[in-house]
Amino acid sequence: MKPIPNNLDWSATAAWIALAISIIGTIASPLVTTLLTNRHQLKLHKLDIQHSSLEKYEDQRFQAINSFFQKVGGCFARFDANDLHECGAAFHCIYQYVPQELWTQLDALHNAIINEDWNTAKKLYPPITHDLAAILKEPPQLNP
């Protein structure tokens, strides 16, 4: 192994080392910045998709429950075949937005309306509307 010469110009060597570090930093810095920015943008995009999906779900839930109120209320006010058809459609749309515990009550109300048992239907309707109104007041969250 050769000994290190004593006449080495350390200031020039330090300058070359600083130049190498500078070049590496100049190349690596934009790469690291771009990588971090892209990761952050991806997270923001995922949050945006989740938020728009939640908003869409909330709008659909609101429309289904309001349609239920209108159609079923219309059956109580006047009853004909067209109202019964719209009422049935409103029932079938609402099941996906309410908890399963409410399904039996909805089924009972639907059967009472189909069988034109208005006394039973008028007894079942107010508690169901209270439960649906409470659902509309819940904070937004997607069903799993």
mmCIF file of C-alpha atoms in Angstrom:
data_model
loop_
_atom_site.group_PDB
_atom_site.id
_atom_site.type_symbol
_atom_site.label_atom_id
_atom_site.label_comp_id
_atom_site.label_asym_id
_atom_site.label_seq_id
_atom_site.Cartn_x
_atom_site.Cartn_y
_atom_site.Cartn_z
ATOM 1 C CA MET A 1 0.000 0.000 0.000
ATOM 2 C CA LYS A 2 1.324 3.359 -1.003
ATOM 3 C CA PRO A 3 1.670 6.050 1.583
ATOM 4 C CA ILE A 4 -0.453 9.168 1.161
ATOM 5 C CA PRO A 5 1.710 11.915 -0.239
ATOM 6 C CA ASN A 6 2.245 14.917 2.006
ATOM 7 C CA ASN A 7 2.106 17.362 -0.869
ATOM 8 C CA LEU A 8 -1.654 16.769 -1.505
ATOM 9 C CA ASP A 9 -3.595 20.014 -2.082
ATOM 10 C CA TRP A 10 -6.354 19.647 0.527
ATOM 11 C CA SER A 11 -8.181 22.806 -0.507
ATOM 12 C CA ALA A 12 -8.594 21.473 -4.068
ATOM 13 C CA THR A 13 -9.696 18.074 -2.755
ATOM 14 C CA ALA A 14 -12.226 19.750 -0.458
ATOM 15 C CA ALA A 15 -13.489 21.794 -3.396
ATOM 16 C CA TRP A 16 -13.966 18.644 -5.501
ATOM 17 C CA ILE A 17 -15.759 16.917 -2.620
ATOM 18 C CA ALA A 18 -18.039 19.954 -2.169
ATOM 19 C CA LEU A 19 -18.702 19.994 -5.915
ATOM 20 C CA ALA A 20 -19.641 16.295 -5.874
ATOM 21 C CA ILE A 21 -21.983 16.809 -2.911
ATOM 22 C CA SER A 22 -23.519 19.818 -4.644
ATOM 23 C CA ILE A 23 -24.138 17.882 -7.870
ATOM 24 C CA ILE A 24 -25.646 14.943 -5.988
ATOM 25 C CA GLY A 25 -27.854 17.356 -4.017
ATOM 26 C CA THR A 26 -28.889 19.155 -7.186
ATOM 27 C CA ILE A 27 -29.955 15.885 -8.789
ATOM 28 C CA ALA A 28 -31.500 14.246 -5.718
ATOM 29 C CA SER A 29 -33.402 17.245 -4.348
ATOM 30 C CA PRO A 30 -35.963 17.539 -7.179
ATOM 31 C CA LEU A 31 -36.416 13.774 -7.211
ATOM 32 C CA VAL A 32 -37.152 13.648 -3.494
ATOM 33 C CA THR A 33 -39.416 16.719 -3.720
ATOM 34 C CA THR A 34 -41.346 15.220 -6.632
ATOM 35 C CA LEU A 35 -41.726 11.906 -4.838
ATOM 36 C CA LEU A 36 -43.025 13.528 -1.653
ATOM 37 C CA THR A 37 -45.360 15.845 -3.589
ATOM 38 C CA ASN A 38 -46.795 12.955 -5.593
ATOM 39 C CA ARG A 39 -47.415 10.913 -2.446
ATOM 40 C CA HIS A 40 -49.181 13.881 -0.859
ATOM 41 C CA GLN A 41 -51.271 14.502 -4.000
ATOM 42 C CA LEU A 42 -52.268 10.825 -4.077
ATOM 43 C CA LYS A 43 -53.484 11.021 -0.478
ATOM 44 C CA LEU A 44 -55.445 14.191 -1.281
ATOM 45 C CA HIS A 45 -56.981 12.554 -4.343
ATOM 46 C CA LYS A 46 -58.065 9.522 -2.295
ATOM 47 C CA LEU A 47 -59.651 11.820 0.307
ATOM 48 C CA ASP A 48 -61.416 13.748 -2.459
ATOM 49 C CA ILE A 49 -62.833 10.541 -3.942
ATOM 50 C CA GLN A 50 -63.970 9.382 -0.508
ATOM 51 C CA HIS A 51 -65.593 12.752 0.191
ATOM 52 C CA SER A 52 -67.437 12.879 -3.138
ATOM 53 C CA SER A 53 -68.598 9.287 -2.631
ATOM 54 C CA LEU A 54 -69.905 10.199 0.815
ATOM 55 C CA GLU A 55 -71.681 13.271 -0.563
ATOM 56 C CA LYS A 56 -73.280 11.207 -3.325
ATOM 57 C CA TYR A 57 -74.460 8.612 -0.802
ATOM 58 C CA GLU A 58 -75.893 11.320 1.452
ATOM 59 C CA ASP A 59 -77.735 12.953 -1.457
ATOM 60 C CA GLN A 60 -79.200 9.624 -2.543
ATOM 61 C CA ARG A 61 -80.255 8.793 1.022
ATOM 62 C CA PHE A 62 -81.891 12.198 1.427
ATOM 63 C CA GLN A 63 -83.743 11.829 -1.893
ATOM 64 C CA ALA A 64 -84.934 8.285 -1.068
ATOM 65 C CA ILE A 65 -86.265 9.234 2.367
ATOM 66 C CA ASN A 66 -87.957 12.397 1.109
ATOM 67 C CA SER A 67 -89.484 10.457 -1.778
ATOM 68 C CA PHE A 68 -90.757 7.917 0.765
ATOM 69 C CA PHE A 69 -92.428 10.683 2.778
ATOM 70 C CA GLN A 70 -94.062 12.128 -0.345
ATOM 71 C CA LYS A 71 -95.228 8.860 -1.898
ATOM 72 C CA VAL A 72 -96.508 7.197 1.269
ATOM 73 C CA GLY A 73 -98.114 10.455 2.406
ATOM 74 C CA GLY A 74 -99.762 10.642 -1.013
ATOM 75 C CA CYS A 75 -101.261 7.185 -0.486
ATOM 76 C CA PHE A 76 -102.884 8.392 2.731
ATOM 77 C CA ALA A 77 -104.318 11.496 1.044
ATOM 78 C CA ARG A 78 -105.709 9.742 -2.027
ATOM 79 C CA PHE A 79 -105.443 6.154 -3.083
ATOM 80 C CA ASP A 80 -105.376 4.867 -6.640
ATOM 81 C CA ALA A 81 -103.338 2.338 -8.602
ATOM 82 C CA ASN A 82 -100.716 4.907 -9.667
ATOM 83 C CA ASP A 83 -100.193 6.074 -6.073
ATOM 84 C CA LEU A 84 -99.841 2.467 -4.948
ATOM 85 C CA HIS A 85 -97.222 1.828 -7.643
ATOM 86 C CA GLU A 86 -95.198 4.935 -6.644
ATOM 87 C CA CYS A 87 -95.577 4.046 -2.972
ATOM 88 C CA GLY A 88 -94.194 0.541 -3.603
ATOM 89 C CA ALA A 89 -91.244 1.984 -5.520
ATOM 90 C CA ALA A 90 -90.482 4.328 -2.611
ATOM 91 C CA PHE A 91 -90.544 1.395 -0.187
ATOM 92 C CA HIS A 92 -88.109 -0.631 -2.276
ATOM 93 C CA CYS A 93 -85.680 2.283 -2.618
ATOM 94 C CA ILE A 94 -85.545 3.099 1.077
ATOM 95 C CA TYR A 95 -84.403 -0.280 2.420
ATOM 96 C CA GLN A 96 -80.757 0.279 1.488
ATOM 97 C CA TYR A 97 -80.601 3.487 3.541
ATOM 98 C CA VAL A 98 -82.210 2.334 6.791
ATOM 99 C CA PRO A 99 -80.996 -0.134 9.447
ATOM 100 C CA GLN A 100 -82.352 -3.675 9.299
ATOM 101 C CA GLU A 101 -84.163 -3.171 12.607
ATOM 102 C CA LEU A 102 -86.587 -0.874 10.767
ATOM 103 C CA TRP A 103 -87.291 -3.312 7.932
ATOM 104 C CA THR A 104 -90.020 -5.252 9.788
ATOM 105 C CA GLN A 105 -91.863 -2.013 10.558
ATOM 106 C CA LEU A 106 -91.569 -0.952 6.922
ATOM 107 C CA ASP A 107 -92.844 -4.350 5.780
ATOM 108 C CA ALA A 108 -95.821 -4.089 8.116
ATOM 109 C CA LEU A 109 -96.646 -0.590 6.849
ATOM 110 C CA HIS A 110 -96.282 -1.711 3.240
ATOM 111 C CA ASN A 111 -98.596 -4.684 3.811
ATOM 112 C CA ALA A 112 -101.146 -2.476 5.558
ATOM 113 C CA ILE A 113 -101.158 -0.031 2.628
ATOM 114 C CA ILE A 114 -101.418 -2.802 0.011
ATOM 115 C CA ASN A 115 -104.300 -4.409 1.913
ATOM 116 C CA GLU A 116 -105.903 -0.974 2.365
ATOM 117 C CA ASP A 117 -105.881 -1.395 6.151
ATOM 118 C CA TRP A 118 -105.720 2.361 6.783
ATOM 119 C CA ASN A 119 -106.222 2.174 10.563
ATOM 120 C CA THR A 120 -103.133 -0.009 10.969
ATOM 121 C CA ALA A 121 -101.187 2.029 8.407
ATOM 122 C CA LYS A 122 -101.987 5.292 10.213
ATOM 123 C CA LYS A 123 -100.722 3.778 13.478
ATOM 124 C CA LEU A 124 -97.486 2.483 11.922
ATOM 125 C CA TYR A 125 -96.618 5.566 9.862
ATOM 126 C CA PRO A 126 -95.714 8.142 12.591
ATOM 127 C CA PRO A 127 -93.083 6.022 14.407
ATOM 128 C CA ILE A 128 -91.492 5.154 11.069
ATOM 129 C CA THR A 129 -91.355 8.819 10.047
ATOM 130 C CA HIS A 130 -89.716 9.646 13.384
ATOM 131 C CA ASP A 131 -87.058 6.975 12.808
ATOM 132 C CA LEU A 132 -86.446 8.193 9.250
ATOM 133 C CA ALA A 133 -86.163 11.808 10.388
ATOM 134 C CA ALA A 134 -83.594 10.698 12.974
ATOM 135 C CA ILE A 135 -81.642 8.951 10.214
ATOM 136 C CA LEU A 136 -81.553 12.194 8.230
ATOM 137 C CA LYS A 137 -80.071 13.984 11.253
ATOM 138 C CA GLU A 138 -77.256 11.444 11.674
ATOM 139 C CA PRO A 139 -73.775 12.552 10.696
ATOM 140 C CA PRO A 140 -72.708 11.369 7.245
ATOM 141 C CA GLN A 141 -71.036 7.980 7.100
ATOM 142 C CA LEU A 142 -70.820 5.268 4.484
ATOM 143 C CA ASN A 143 -72.261 1.881 5.250
ATOM 144 C CA PRO A 144 -69.556 -0.812 5.407
#
